[in-house]
Tab-separated table of C-alpha atoms in Angstrom:
chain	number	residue	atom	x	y	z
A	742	UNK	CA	-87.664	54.143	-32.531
A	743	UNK	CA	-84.061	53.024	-33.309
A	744	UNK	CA	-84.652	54.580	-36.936
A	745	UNK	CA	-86.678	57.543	-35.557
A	746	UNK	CA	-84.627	61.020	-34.519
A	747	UNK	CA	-81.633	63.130	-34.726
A	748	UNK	CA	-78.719	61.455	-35.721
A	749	UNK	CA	-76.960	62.706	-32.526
A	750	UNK	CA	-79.638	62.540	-30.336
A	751	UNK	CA	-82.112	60.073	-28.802
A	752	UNK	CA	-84.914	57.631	-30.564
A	753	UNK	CA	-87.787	59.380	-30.995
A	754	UNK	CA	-91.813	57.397	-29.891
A	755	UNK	CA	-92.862	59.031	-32.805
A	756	UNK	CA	-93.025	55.306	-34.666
A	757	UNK	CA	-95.957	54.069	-32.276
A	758	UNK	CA	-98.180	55.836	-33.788
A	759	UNK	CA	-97.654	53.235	-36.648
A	760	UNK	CA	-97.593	49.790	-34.126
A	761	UNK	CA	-101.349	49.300	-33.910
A	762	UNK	CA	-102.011	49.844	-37.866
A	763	UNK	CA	-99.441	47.089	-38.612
A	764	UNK	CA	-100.354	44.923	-36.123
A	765	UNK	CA	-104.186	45.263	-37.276
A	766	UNK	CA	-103.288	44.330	-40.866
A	767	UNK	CA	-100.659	41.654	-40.165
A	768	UNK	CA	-103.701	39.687	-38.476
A	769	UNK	CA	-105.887	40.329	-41.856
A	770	UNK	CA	-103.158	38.727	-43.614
A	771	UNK	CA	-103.326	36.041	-41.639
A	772	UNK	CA	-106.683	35.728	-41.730
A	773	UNK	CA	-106.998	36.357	-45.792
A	774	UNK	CA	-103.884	33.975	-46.184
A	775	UNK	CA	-105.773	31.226	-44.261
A	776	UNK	CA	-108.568	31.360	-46.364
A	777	UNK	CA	-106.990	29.689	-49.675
A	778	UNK	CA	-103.529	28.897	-48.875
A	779	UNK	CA	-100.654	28.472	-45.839
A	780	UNK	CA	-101.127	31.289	-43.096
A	781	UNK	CA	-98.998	34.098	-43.196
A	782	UNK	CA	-97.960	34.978	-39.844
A	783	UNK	CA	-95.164	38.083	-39.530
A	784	UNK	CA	-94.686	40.897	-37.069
A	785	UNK	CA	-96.276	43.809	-38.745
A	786	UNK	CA	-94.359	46.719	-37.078
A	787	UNK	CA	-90.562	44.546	-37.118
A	788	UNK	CA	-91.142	44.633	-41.077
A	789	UNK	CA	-90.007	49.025	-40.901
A	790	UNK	CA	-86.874	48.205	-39.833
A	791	UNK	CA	-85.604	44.912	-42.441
A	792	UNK	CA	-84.521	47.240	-44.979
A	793	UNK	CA	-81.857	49.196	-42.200
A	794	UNK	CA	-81.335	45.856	-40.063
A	795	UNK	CA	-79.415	44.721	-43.428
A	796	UNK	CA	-77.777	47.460	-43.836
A	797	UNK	CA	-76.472	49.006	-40.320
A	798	UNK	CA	-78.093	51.931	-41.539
A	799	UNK	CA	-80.029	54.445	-38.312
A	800	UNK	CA	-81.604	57.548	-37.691
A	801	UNK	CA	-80.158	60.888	-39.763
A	802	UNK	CA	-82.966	63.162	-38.617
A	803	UNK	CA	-83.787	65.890	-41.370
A	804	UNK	CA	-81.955	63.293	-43.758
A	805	UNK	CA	-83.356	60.025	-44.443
A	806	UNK	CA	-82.492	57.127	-43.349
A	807	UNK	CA	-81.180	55.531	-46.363
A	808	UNK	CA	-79.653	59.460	-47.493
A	809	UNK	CA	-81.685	60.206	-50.555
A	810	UNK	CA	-84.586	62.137	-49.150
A	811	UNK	CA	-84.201	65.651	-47.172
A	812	UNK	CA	-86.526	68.234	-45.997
A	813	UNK	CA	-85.789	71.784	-47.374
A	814	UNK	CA	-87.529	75.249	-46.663
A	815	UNK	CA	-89.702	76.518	-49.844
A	816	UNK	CA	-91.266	80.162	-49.533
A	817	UNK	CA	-93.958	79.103	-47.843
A	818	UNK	CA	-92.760	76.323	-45.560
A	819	UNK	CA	-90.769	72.921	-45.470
A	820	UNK	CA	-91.450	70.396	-48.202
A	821	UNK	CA	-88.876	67.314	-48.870
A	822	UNK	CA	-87.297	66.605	-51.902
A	823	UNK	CA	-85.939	62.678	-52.436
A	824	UNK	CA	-82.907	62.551	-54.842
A	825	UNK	CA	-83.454	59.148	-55.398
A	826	UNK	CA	-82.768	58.298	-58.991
A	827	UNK	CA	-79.222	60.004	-60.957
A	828	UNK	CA	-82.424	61.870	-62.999
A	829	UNK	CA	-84.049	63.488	-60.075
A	830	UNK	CA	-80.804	65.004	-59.135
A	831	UNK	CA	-79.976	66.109	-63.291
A	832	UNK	CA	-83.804	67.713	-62.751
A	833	UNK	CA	-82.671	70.134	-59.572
A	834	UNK	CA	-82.033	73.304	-62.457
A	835	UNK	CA	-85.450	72.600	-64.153
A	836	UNK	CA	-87.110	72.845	-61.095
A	837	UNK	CA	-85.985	75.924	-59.755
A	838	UNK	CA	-85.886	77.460	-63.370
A	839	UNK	CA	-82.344	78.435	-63.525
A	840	UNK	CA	-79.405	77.222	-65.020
A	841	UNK	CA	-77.460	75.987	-62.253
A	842	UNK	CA	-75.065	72.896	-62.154
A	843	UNK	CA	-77.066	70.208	-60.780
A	844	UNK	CA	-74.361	69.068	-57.934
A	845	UNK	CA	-74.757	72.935	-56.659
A	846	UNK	CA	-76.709	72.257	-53.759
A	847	UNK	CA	-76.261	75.444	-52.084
A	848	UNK	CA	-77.447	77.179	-55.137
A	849	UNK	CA	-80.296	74.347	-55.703
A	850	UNK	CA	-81.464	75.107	-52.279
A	851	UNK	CA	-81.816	78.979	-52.554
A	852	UNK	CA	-83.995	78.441	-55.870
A	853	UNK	CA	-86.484	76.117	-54.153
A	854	UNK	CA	-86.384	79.129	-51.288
A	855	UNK	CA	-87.635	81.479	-53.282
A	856	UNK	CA	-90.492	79.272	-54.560
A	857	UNK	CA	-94.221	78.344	-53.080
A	858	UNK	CA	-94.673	74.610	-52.559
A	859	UNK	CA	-97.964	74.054	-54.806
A	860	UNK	CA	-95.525	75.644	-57.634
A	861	UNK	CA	-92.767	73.435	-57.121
A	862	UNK	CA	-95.236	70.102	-56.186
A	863	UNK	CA	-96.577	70.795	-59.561
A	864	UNK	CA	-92.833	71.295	-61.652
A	865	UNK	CA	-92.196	68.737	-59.654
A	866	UNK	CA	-95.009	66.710	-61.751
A	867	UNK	CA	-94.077	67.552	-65.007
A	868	UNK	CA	-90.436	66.773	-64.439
A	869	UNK	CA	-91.311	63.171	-62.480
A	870	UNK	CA	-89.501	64.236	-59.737
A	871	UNK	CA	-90.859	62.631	-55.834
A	872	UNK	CA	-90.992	66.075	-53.913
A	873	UNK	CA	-93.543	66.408	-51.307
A	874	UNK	CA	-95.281	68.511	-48.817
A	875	UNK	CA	-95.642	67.567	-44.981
A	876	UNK	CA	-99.043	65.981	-44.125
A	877	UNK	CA	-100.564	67.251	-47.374
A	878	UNK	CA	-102.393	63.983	-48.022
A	879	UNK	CA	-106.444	64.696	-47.297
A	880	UNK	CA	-107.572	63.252	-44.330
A	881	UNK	CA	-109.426	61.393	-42.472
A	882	UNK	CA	-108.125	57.813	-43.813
A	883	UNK	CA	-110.521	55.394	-43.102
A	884	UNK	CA	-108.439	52.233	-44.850
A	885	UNK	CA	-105.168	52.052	-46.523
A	886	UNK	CA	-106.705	51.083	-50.016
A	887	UNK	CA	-109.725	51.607	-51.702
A	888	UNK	CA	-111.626	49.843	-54.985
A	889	UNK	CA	-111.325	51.838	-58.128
A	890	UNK	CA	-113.616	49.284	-59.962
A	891	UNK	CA	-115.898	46.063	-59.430
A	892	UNK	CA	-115.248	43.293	-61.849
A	893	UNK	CA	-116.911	40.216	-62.841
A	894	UNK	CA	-116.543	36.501	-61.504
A	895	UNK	CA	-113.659	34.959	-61.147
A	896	UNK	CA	-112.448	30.767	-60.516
A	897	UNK	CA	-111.163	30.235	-57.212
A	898	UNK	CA	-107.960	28.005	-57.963
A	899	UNK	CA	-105.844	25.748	-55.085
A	900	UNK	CA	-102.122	27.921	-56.358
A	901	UNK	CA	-103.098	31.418	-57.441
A	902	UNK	CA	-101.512	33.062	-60.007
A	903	UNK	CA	-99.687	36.411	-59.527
A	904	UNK	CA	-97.718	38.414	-61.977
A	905	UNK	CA	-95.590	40.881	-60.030
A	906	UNK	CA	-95.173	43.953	-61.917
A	907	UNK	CA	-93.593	46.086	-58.852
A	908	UNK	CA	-89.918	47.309	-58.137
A	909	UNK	CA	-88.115	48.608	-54.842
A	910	UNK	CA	-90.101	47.338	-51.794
A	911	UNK	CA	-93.807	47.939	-50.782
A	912	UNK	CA	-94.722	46.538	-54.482
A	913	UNK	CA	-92.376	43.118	-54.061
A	914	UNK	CA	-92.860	42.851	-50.416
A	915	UNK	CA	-96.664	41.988	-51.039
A	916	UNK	CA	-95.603	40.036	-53.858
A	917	UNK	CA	-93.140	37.634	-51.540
A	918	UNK	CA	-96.064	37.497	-48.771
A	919	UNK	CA	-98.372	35.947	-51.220
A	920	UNK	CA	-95.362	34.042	-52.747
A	921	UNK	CA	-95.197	32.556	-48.790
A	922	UNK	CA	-98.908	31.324	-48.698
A	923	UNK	CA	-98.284	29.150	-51.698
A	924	UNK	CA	-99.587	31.759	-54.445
A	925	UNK	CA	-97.320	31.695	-57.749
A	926	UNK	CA	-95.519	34.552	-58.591
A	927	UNK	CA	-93.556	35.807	-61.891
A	928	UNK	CA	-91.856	38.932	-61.322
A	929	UNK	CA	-91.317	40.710	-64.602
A	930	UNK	CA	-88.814	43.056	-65.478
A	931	UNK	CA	-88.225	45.321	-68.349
A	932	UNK	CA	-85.418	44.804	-70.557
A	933	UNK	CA	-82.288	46.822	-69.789
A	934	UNK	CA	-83.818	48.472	-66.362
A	935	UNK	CA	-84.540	45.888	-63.932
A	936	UNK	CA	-85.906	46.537	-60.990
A	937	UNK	CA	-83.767	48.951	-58.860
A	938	UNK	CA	-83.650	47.163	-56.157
A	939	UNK	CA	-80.982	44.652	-57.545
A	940	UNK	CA	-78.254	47.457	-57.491
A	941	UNK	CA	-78.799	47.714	-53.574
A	942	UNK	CA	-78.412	44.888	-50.766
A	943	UNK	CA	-78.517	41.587	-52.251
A	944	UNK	CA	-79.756	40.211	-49.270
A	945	UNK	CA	-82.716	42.689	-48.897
A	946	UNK	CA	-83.816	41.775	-52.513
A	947	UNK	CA	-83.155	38.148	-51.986
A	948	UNK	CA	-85.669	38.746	-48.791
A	949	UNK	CA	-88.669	40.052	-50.996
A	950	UNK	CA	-88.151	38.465	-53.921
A	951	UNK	CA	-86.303	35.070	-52.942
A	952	UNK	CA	-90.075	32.627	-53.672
A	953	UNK	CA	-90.497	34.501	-57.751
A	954	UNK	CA	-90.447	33.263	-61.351
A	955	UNK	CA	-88.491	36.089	-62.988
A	956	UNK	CA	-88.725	36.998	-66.202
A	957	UNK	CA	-87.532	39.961	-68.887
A	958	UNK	CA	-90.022	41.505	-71.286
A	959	UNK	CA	-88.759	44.245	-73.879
A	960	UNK	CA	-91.950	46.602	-73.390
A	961	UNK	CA	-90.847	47.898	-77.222
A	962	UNK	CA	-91.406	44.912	-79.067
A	963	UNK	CA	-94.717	43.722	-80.070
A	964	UNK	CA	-93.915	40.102	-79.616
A	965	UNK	CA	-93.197	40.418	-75.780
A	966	UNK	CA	-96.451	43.228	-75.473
A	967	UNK	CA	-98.508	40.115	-76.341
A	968	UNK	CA	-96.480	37.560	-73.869
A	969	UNK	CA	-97.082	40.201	-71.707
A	970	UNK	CA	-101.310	40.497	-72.370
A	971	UNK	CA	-101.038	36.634	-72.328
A	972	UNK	CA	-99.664	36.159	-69.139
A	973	UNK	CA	-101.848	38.822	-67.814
A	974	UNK	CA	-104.955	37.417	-69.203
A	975	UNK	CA	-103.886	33.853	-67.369
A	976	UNK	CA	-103.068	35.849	-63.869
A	977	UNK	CA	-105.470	35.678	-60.729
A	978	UNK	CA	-104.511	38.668	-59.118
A	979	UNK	CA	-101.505	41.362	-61.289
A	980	UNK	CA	-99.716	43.625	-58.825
A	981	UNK	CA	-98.263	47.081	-60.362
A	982	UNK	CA	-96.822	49.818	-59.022
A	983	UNK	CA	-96.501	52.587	-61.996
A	984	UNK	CA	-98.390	55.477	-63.073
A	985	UNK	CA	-101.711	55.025	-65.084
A	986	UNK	CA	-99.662	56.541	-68.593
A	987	UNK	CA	-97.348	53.481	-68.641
A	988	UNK	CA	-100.271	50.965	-68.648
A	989	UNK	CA	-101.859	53.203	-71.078
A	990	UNK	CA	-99.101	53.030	-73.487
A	991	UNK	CA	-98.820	48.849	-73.533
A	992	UNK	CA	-102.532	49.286	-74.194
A	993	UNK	CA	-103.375	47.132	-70.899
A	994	UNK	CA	-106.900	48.280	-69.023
A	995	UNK	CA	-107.162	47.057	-65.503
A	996	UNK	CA	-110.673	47.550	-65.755
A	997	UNK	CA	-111.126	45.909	-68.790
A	998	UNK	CA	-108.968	42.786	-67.272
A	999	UNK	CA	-111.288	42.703	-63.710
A	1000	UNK	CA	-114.314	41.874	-65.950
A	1001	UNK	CA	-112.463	38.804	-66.940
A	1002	UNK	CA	-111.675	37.718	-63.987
A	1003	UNK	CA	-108.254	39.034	-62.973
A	1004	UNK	CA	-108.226	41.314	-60.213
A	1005	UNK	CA	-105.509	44.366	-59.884
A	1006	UNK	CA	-103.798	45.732	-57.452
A	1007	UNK	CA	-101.957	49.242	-57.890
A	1008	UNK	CA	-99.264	49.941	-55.604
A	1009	UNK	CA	-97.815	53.489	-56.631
A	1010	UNK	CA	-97.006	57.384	-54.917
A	1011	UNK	CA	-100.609	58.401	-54.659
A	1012	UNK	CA	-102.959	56.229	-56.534
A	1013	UNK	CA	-104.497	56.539	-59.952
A	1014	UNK	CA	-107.161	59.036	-60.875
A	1015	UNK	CA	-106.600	62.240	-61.371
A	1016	UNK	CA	-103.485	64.707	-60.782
A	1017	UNK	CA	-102.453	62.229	-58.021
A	1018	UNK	CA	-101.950	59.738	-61.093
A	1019	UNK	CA	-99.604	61.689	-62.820
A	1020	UNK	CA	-96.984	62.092	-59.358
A	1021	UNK	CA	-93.596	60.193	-58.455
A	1022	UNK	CA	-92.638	59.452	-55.229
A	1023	UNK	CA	-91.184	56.514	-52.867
A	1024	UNK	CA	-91.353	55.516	-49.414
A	1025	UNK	CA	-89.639	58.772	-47.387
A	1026	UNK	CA	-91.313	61.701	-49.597
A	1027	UNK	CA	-94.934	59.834	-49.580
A	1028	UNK	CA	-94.832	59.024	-45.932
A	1029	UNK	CA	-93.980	62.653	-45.205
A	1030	UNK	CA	-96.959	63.789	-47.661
A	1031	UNK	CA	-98.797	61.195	-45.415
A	1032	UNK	CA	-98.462	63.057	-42.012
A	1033	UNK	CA	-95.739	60.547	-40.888
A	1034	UNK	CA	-92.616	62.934	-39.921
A	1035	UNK	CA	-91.526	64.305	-36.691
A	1036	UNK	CA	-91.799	67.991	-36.064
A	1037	UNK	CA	-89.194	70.312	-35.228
A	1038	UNK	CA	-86.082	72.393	-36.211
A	1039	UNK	CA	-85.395	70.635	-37.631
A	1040	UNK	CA	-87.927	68.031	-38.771
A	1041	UNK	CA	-87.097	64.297	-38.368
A	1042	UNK	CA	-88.311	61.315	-40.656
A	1043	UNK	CA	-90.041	58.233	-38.958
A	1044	UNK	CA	-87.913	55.639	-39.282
A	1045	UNK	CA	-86.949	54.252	-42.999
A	1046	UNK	CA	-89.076	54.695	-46.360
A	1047	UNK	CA	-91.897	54.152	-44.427
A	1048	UNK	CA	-94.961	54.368	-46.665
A	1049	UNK	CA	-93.313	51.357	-48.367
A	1050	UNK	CA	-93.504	48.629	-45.528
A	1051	UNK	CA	-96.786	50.022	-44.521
A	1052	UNK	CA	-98.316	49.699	-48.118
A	1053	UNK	CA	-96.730	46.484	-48.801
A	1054	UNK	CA	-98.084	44.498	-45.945
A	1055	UNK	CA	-101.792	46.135	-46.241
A	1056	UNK	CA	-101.281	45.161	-50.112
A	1057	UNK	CA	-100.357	41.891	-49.158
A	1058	UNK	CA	-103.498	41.850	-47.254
A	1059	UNK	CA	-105.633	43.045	-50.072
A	1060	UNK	CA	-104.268	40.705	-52.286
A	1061	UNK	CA	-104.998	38.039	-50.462
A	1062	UNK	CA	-108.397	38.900	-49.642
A	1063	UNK	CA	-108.881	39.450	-53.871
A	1064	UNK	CA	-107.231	35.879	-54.109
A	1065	UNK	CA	-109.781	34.192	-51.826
A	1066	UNK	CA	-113.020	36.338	-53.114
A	1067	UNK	CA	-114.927	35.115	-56.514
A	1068	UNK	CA	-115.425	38.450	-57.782
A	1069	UNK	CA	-112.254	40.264	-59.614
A	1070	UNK	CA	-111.937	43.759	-58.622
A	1071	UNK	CA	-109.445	47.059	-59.618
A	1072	UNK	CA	-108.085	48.458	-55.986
A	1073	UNK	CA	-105.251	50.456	-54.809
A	1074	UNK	CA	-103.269	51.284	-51.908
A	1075	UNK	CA	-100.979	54.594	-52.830
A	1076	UNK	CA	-98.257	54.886	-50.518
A	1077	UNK	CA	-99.320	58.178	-49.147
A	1078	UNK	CA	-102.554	56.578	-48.224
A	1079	UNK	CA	-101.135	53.811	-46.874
A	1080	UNK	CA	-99.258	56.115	-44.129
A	1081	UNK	CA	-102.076	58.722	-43.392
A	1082	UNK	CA	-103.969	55.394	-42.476
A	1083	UNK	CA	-101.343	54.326	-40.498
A	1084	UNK	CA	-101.195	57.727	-38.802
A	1085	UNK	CA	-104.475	58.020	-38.012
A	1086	UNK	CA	-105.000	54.536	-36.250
A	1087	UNK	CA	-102.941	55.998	-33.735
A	1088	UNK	CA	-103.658	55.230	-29.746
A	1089	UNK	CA	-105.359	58.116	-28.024
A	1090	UNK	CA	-104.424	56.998	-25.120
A	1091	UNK	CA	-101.520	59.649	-23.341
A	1092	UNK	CA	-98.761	58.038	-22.681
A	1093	UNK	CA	-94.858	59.901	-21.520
A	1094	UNK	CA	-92.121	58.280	-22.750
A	1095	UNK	CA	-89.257	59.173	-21.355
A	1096	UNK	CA	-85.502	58.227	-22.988
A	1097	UNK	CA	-82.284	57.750	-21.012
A	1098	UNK	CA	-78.810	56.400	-22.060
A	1099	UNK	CA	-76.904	53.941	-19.925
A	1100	UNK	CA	-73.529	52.952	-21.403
A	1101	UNK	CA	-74.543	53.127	-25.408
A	1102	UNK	CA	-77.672	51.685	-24.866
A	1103	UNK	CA	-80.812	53.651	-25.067
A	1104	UNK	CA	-83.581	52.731	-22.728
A	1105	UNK	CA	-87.362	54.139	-22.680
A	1106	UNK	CA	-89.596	54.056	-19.444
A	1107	UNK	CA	-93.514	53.816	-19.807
A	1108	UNK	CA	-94.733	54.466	-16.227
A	1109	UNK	CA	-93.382	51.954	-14.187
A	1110	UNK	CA	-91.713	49.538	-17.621
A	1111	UNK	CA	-88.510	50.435	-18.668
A	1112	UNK	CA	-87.323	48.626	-22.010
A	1113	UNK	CA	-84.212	49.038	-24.131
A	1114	UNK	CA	-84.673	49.933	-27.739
A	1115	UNK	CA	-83.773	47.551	-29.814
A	1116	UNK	CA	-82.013	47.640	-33.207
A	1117	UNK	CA	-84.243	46.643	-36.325
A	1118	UNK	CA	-84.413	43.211	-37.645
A	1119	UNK	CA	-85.036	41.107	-40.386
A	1120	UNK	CA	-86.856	37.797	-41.631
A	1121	UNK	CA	-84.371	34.743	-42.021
A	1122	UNK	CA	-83.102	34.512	-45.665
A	1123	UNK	CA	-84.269	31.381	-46.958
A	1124	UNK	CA	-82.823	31.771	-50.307
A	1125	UNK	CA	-81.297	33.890	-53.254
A	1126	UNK	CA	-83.250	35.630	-55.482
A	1127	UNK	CA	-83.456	34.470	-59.279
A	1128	UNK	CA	-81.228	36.540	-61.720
A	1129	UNK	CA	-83.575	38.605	-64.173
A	1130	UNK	CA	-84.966	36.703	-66.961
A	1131	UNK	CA	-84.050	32.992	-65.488
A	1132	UNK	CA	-87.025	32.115	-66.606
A	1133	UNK	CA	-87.814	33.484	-69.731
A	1134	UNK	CA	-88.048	30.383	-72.037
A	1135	UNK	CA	-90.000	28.241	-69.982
A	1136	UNK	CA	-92.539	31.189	-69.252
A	1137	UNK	CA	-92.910	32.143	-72.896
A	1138	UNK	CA	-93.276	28.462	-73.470
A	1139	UNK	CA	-95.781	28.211	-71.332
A	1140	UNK	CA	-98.018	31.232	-72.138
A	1141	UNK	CA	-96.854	30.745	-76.437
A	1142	UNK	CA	-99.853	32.045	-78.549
């Protein structure tokens, strides 16, 4: 709620609608964790608000919380753009077809005016740009992931291996869950772009990433694609988060890899058949695309990126379900899926809230409770995060040809 509204204005209830999903699939990661490794007990809905809880950062309505992401009218309606990456923003001219400075935002924002939101979703595309249009992910959502693929047996081992291709935080959230129930985890990281999340808070990447093996792989050269197929081939469970094309390029089938044995799990925008396979997005555009935004004039996000602790704890869950089962298996759980889920496990039961301020503090009565809002909060930081590539020789000594 704290993250949830106009910046000048009160929390918004809108974020319930999200409490009994994350509650539901915190207890199946405690109950998948359990099953070959320590128990994995965290509050599911406390996890939305780490990322702003080490930060200071709060609501900013028809901005998102962490300022990238903003909802702008199109011909037909409001979509939201997320300027999240220094290319998104050189993109702006290319998507509106004009030649316009990109850091002309008035300008920017006339030119996606005078466009329909299917044209722009589908520049948008071509360009690898996260844009997205409010609750435009099909529904109903019965689960937040779904098997692409049923592989063949694989050895149930006492300390599960897991290479951790993910960046940002629903990908290396699950990663540092299964990291806590004893599983082994290499994060790898390309050579000269690391994962982003290492130019933000330290102590948020320290938070999800804090229990990993890191290691750098140049994806050019042919000697680290095959440390890269080798330590894939030895993994239990590989977690990735890009489109299908990238995996394409190294050569690497996930398919191919479940009949061995070594179950994948893609965390990306919105999953990987199709059209949907070929879309960018992160945790404020896909959650909007997912039905999870707050109505108005204007519209409001719910609370901060979203989709991303959403997916990343039901990942975490999936992986560890895939880590304790003796059958390898190619699954997903897309962002945007992840939060239409979310949305749709939703209480029906009707309940007012109503909001009041009483000297700076914000208090919300349901019938005859009233409770102050608290502000987010965060796991203890048990340690630092490794520096990219700390482990580089004794990983390539260990998986050598």
């Amino acid at each position: 709620m704290w993250l949830t509204g106009q910046r000048d204005g009160p929390p918004s209830a809108a974020p319930a609608r999200v409490v009994r999903a994350l509650a539901t699939v915190a207890d199946d990661l405690a109950q998948q964790t359990a099953l070959w490794g320590q128990t994995v007990v965290v509050d599911g809905p406390a996890l939305l608000g780490e990322r702003a809880a080490l930060t200071g950062m709060s609501r900013n309505g028809d901005t998102s919380v962490g300022g990238s992401a903003r909802f702008v009218r199109a011909a037909d309606g409001r979509i939201v753009v997320n300027l999240a990456r220094p290319e998104d923003v050189q993109s702006l001219p290319a998507l509106v077809g004009q030649s316009l400075s990109a850091d002309d935002w008035p300008m920017i924002a006339d030119g996606i005016a005078q466009l329909p939101s299917a044209e722009l979703v589908e520049t948008a595309t071509l360009l690898g740009m996260p844009i997205a249009v409010p609750s435009s992910h099909p529904q109903p959502v019965e689960s937040p992931g779904r098997e692409l693929h049923h592989g063949g047996p694989r050895r149930v081992v006492e300390r599960p291996l897991v290479v951790d291709l993910t960046s940002l935080w629903a990908g290396p959230l699950a990663g540092g869950l299964v990291a806590e129930a004893g599983a082994r985890v290499v994060k790898v990281e390309g050579a000269g772009r690391p994962d982003g999340a290492r130019r933000g808070t330290p102590d948020f990447f320290d938070l999800l990433n804090h229990a990993k093996e890191c290691v750098e792989i140049d994806f050019a050269n042919t000697d680290d694609q095959a440390f890269l197929r080798r330590l894939l081939a030895a993994a239990d469970l590989v977690l990735e988060g890009s489109r299908p094309r990238v995996m394409d390029r190294l050569g690497i089938d996930p398919c191919a890899l479940a009949e061995t044995g070594v179950s994948w799990l893609s965390i990306n925008a919105y999953g990987r058949t199709g059209t949907a396979g070929m879309r960018v997005g992160f945790g404020d555009d896909t959650a909007v695309a997912g039905g999870l935004w707050l109505p108005g004039d204007p519209p409001a996000f719910v609370a901060d990126a979203v989709a991303d602790p959403i997916a990343g704890l039901a990942a975490a869950a999936v992986g560890a379900r895939l880590l304790a089962s003796p059958q390898a298996a190619v699954v997903e759980v897309p962002l945007a899926r992840a939060a239409a889920w979310a949305g749709s496990c939703a209480t029906t039961d009707s309940v007012e809230a109503r909001m009041h301020n009483d000297r700076d503090r914000w208090f919300v009565e349901l019938r005859a409770e009233r409770v102050q809002v608290q502000v987010p909060k965060h796991r203890p930081l048990p340690a630092t995060a490794e520096p990219v590539g700390s482990h580089n020789a004794l990983l390539r000594e260990e998986f050598a040809a």
